[in-house]
Short mmCIF file of C-alpha atoms and ligand atoms in Angstrom, two decimals:
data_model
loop_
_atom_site.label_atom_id
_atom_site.label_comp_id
_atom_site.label_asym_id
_atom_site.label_seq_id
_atom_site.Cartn_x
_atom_site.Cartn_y
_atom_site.Cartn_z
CA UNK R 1 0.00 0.00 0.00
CA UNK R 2 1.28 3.13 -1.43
CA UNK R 3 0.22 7.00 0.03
CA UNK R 4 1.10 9.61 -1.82
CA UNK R 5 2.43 13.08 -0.37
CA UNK R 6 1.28 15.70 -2.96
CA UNK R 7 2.32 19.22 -2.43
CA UNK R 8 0.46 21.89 -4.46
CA UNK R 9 2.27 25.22 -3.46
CA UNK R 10 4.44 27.14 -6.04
CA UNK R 11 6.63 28.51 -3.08
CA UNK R 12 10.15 27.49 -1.68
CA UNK R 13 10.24 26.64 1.51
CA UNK R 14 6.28 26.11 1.70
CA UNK R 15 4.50 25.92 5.02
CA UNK R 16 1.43 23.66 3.60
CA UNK R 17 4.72 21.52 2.42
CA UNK R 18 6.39 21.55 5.73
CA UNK R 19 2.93 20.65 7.20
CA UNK R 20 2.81 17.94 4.78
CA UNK R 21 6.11 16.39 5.68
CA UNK R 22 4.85 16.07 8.98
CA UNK R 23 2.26 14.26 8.01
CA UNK R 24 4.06 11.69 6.06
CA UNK R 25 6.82 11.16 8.97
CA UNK R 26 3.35 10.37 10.80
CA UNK R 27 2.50 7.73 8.57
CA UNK R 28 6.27 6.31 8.52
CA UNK R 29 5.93 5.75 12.41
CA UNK R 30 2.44 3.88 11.49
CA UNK R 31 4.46 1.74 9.12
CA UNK R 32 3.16 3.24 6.15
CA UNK R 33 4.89 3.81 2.99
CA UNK R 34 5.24 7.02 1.51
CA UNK R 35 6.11 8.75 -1.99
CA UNK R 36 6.86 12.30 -2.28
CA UNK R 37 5.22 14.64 -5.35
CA UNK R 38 5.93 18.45 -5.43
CA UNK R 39 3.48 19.87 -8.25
CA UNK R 40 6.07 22.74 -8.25
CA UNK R 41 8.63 20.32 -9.41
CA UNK R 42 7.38 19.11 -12.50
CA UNK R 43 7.70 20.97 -15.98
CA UNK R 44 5.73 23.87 -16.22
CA UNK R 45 5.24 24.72 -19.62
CA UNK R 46 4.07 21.34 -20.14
CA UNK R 47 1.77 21.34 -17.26
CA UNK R 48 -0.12 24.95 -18.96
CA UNK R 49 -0.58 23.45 -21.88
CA UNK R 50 -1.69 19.31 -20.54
CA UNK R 51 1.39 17.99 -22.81
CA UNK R 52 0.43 14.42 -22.45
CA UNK R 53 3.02 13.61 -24.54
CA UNK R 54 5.88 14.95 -21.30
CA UNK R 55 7.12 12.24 -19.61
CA UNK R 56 7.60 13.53 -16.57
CA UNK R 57 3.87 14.50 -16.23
CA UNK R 58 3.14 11.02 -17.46
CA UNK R 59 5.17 9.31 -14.43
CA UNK R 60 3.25 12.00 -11.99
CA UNK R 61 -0.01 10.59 -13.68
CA UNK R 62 1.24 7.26 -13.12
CA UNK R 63 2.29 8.37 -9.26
CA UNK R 64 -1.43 9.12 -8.86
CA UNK R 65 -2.98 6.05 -10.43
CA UNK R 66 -0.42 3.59 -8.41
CA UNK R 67 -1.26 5.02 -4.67
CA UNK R 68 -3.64 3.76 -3.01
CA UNK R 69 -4.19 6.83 -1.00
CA UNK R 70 -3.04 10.66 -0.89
CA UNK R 71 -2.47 13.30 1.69
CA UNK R 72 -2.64 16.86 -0.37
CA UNK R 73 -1.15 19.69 0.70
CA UNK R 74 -2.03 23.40 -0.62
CA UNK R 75 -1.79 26.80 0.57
CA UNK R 76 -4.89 28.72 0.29
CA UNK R 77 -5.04 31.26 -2.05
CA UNK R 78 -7.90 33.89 -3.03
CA UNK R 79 -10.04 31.59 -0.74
CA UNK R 80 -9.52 28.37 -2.47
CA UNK R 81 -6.44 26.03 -3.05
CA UNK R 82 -3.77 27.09 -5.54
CA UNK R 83 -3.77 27.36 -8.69
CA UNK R 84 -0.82 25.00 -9.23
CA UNK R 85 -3.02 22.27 -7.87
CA UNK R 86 -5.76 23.30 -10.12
CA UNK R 87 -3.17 22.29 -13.06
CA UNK R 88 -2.45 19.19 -11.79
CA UNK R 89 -5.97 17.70 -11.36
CA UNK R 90 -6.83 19.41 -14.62
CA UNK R 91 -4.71 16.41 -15.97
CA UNK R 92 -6.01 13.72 -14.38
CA UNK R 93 -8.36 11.32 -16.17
CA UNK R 94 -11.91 11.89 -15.06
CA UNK R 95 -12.22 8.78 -12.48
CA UNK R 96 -8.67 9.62 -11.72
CA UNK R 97 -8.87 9.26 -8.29
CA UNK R 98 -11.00 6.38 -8.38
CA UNK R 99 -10.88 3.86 -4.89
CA UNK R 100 -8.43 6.18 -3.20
CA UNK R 101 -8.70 7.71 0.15
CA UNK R 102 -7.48 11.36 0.23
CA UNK R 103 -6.64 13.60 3.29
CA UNK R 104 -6.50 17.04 2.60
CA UNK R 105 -3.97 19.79 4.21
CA UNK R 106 -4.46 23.74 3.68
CA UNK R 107 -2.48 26.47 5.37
CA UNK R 108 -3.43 29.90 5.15
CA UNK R 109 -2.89 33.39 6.28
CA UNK R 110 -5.95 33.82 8.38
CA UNK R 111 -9.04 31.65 10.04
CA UNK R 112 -10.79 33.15 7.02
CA UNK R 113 -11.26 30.61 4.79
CA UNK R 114 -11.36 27.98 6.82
CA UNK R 115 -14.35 25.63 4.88
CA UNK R 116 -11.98 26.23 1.61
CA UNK R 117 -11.14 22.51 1.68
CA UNK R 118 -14.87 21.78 1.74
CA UNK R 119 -16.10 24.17 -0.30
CA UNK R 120 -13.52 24.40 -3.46
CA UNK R 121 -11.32 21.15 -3.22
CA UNK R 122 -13.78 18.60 -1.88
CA UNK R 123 -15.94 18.53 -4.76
CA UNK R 124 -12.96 18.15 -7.47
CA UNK R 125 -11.87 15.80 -5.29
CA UNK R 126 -15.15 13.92 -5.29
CA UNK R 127 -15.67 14.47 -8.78
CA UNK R 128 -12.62 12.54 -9.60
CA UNK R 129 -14.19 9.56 -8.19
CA UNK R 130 -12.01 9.79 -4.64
CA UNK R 131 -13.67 6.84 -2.49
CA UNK R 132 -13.03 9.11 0.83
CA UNK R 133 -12.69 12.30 1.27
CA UNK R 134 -11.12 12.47 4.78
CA UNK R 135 -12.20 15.70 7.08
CA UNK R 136 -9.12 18.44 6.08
CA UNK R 137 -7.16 19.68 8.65
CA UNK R 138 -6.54 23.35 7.78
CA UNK R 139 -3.67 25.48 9.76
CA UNK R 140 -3.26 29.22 9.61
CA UNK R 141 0.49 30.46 9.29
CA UNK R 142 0.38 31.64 13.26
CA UNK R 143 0.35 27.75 13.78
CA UNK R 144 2.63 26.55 11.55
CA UNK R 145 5.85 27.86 12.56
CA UNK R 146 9.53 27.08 11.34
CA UNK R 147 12.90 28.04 12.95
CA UNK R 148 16.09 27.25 12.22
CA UNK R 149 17.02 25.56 15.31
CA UNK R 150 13.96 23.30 16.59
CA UNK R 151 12.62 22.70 13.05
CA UNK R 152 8.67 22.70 12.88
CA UNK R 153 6.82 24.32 15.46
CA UNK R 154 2.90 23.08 15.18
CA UNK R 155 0.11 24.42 17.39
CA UNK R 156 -0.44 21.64 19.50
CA UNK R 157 -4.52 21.40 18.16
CA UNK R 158 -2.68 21.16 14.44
CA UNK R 159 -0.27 18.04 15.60
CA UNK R 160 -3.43 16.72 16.86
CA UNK R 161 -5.62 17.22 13.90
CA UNK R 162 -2.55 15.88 11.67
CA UNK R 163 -2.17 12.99 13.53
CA UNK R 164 -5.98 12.05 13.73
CA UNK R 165 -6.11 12.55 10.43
CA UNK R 166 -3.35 9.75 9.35
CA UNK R 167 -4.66 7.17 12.04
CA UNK R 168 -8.00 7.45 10.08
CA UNK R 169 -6.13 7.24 6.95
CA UNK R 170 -3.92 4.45 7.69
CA UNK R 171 -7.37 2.65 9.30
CA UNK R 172 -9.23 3.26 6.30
CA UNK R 173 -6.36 1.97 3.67
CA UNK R 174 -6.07 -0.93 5.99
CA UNK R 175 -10.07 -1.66 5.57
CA UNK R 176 -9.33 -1.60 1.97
CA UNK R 177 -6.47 -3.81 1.76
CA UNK R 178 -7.66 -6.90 0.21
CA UNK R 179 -9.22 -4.81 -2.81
CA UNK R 180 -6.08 -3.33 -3.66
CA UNK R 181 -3.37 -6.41 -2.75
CA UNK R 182 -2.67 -6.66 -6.62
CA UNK R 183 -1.80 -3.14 -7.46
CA UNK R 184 1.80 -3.09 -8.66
CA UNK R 185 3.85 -0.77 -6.40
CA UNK R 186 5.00 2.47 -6.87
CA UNK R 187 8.45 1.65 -5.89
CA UNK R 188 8.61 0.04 -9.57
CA UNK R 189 8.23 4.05 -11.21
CA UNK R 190 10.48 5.23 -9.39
CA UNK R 191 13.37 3.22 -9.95
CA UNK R 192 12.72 4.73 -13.86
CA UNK R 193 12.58 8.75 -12.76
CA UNK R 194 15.31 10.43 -13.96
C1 FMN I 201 -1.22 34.88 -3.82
C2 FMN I 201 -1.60 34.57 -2.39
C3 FMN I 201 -2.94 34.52 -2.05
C4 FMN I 201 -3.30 34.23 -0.73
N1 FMN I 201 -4.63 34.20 -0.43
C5 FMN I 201 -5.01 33.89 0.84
C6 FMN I 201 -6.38 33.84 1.19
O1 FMN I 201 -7.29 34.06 0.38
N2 FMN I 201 -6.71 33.52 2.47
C7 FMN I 201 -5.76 33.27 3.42
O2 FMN I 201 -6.12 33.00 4.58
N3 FMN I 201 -4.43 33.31 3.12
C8 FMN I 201 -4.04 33.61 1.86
N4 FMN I 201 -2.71 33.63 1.53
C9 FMN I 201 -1.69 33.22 2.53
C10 FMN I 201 -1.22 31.77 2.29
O3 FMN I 201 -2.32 30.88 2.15
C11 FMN I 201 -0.39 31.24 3.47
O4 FMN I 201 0.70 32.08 3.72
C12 FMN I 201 0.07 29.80 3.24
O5 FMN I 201 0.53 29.26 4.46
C13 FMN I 201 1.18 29.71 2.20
O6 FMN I 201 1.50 28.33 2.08
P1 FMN I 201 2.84 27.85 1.34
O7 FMN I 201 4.00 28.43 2.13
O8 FMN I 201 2.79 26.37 1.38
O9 FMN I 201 2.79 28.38 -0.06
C14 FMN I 201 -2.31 33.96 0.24
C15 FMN I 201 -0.96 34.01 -0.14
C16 FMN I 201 -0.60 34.31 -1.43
C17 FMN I 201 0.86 34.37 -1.82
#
């Protein structure tokens, strides 16, 4: 069982990224394996213009089809989730998130737009045939902090949310096993990235 870590933020260092991270160390300590996907990192003319014919979006494709489940990560931007990520589901096939489990992560400047993850990214989500849509744990920037020396600084209502939210996903993937014993592993694409 594969869970992919997608991060949809253009920005370098990210705090939705960071917060992301977290969350996959998380699922490590549950024993759960864990692939890495930066939407910022793949080509980005190619992206624009849905160049099916790039390879590199065509092993990200592949990324998605292969997990079983996916943790999301976006900042929120003009009270919804970024554009980047926008891009990247615009590629997908139509079912492409058919039988997986997805938690989403948002941070954002301000308590403002809070039901974002419900309200803009749940329903692409949905629409893309994800089997769960786990409840989103969004942050606001006051409680995701980073410093040099001690690393990541979450509110301590944030680690919890986080770490509620992978014991639910790691419960749910584990109800699901037996459907998806077969798939072939993700392990096998990436031995062929560049
Ligand atoms: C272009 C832009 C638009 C933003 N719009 C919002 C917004 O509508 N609501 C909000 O609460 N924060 C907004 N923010 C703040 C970011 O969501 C916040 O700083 C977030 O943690 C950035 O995540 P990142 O570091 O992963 O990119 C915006 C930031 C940028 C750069």
């Amino acid at each position: 069982m594969t869970i992919l870590l997608l991060s949809g933020s253009p920005s370098l260092p990210s705090r939705s990224t960071r917060l992301l991270q977290y969350a996959g160390e998380k699922l490590n300590a549950l024993g759960q394996r864990t692939v890495s996907l930066h939407v910022r990192d793949l080509p980005a003319e190619a992206l624009m213009n849905a160049d099916f014919s790039d390879t590199e979006l065509n092993v990200a494709r592949l990324l998605i089809e292969r997990a079983d489940a996916l943790v999301i990560a976006t900042p929120i931007y003009k009270a919804a989730y970024s554009g980047l990520l926008k891009a990247f589901l615009d590629i997908l096939p139509q079912d492409g998130l058919d039988g997986k489990i997805v938690l989403p992560l948002a941070t954002a400047g301000s308590q403002s737009h809070m039901l974002a993850l419900d309200y803009a990214l749940r329903p692409v989500l949905t629409s893309l045939s994800a089997r769960h849509v786990l409840p989103g744990v969004y942050a606001t920037d006051a409680q995701v902090q980073w410093h040099e020396q001690q690393g990541l600084q979450l509110d301590a209502a944030i680690a919890q949310r986080v770490g509620a939210g992978v014991e639910l996903l790691a419960e749910s993937l584990l109800s699901l096993r037996h459907i998806y014993a077969s798939k072939p592993a993700v392990a096998e694409l990436l031995c062929c990235r560049a």
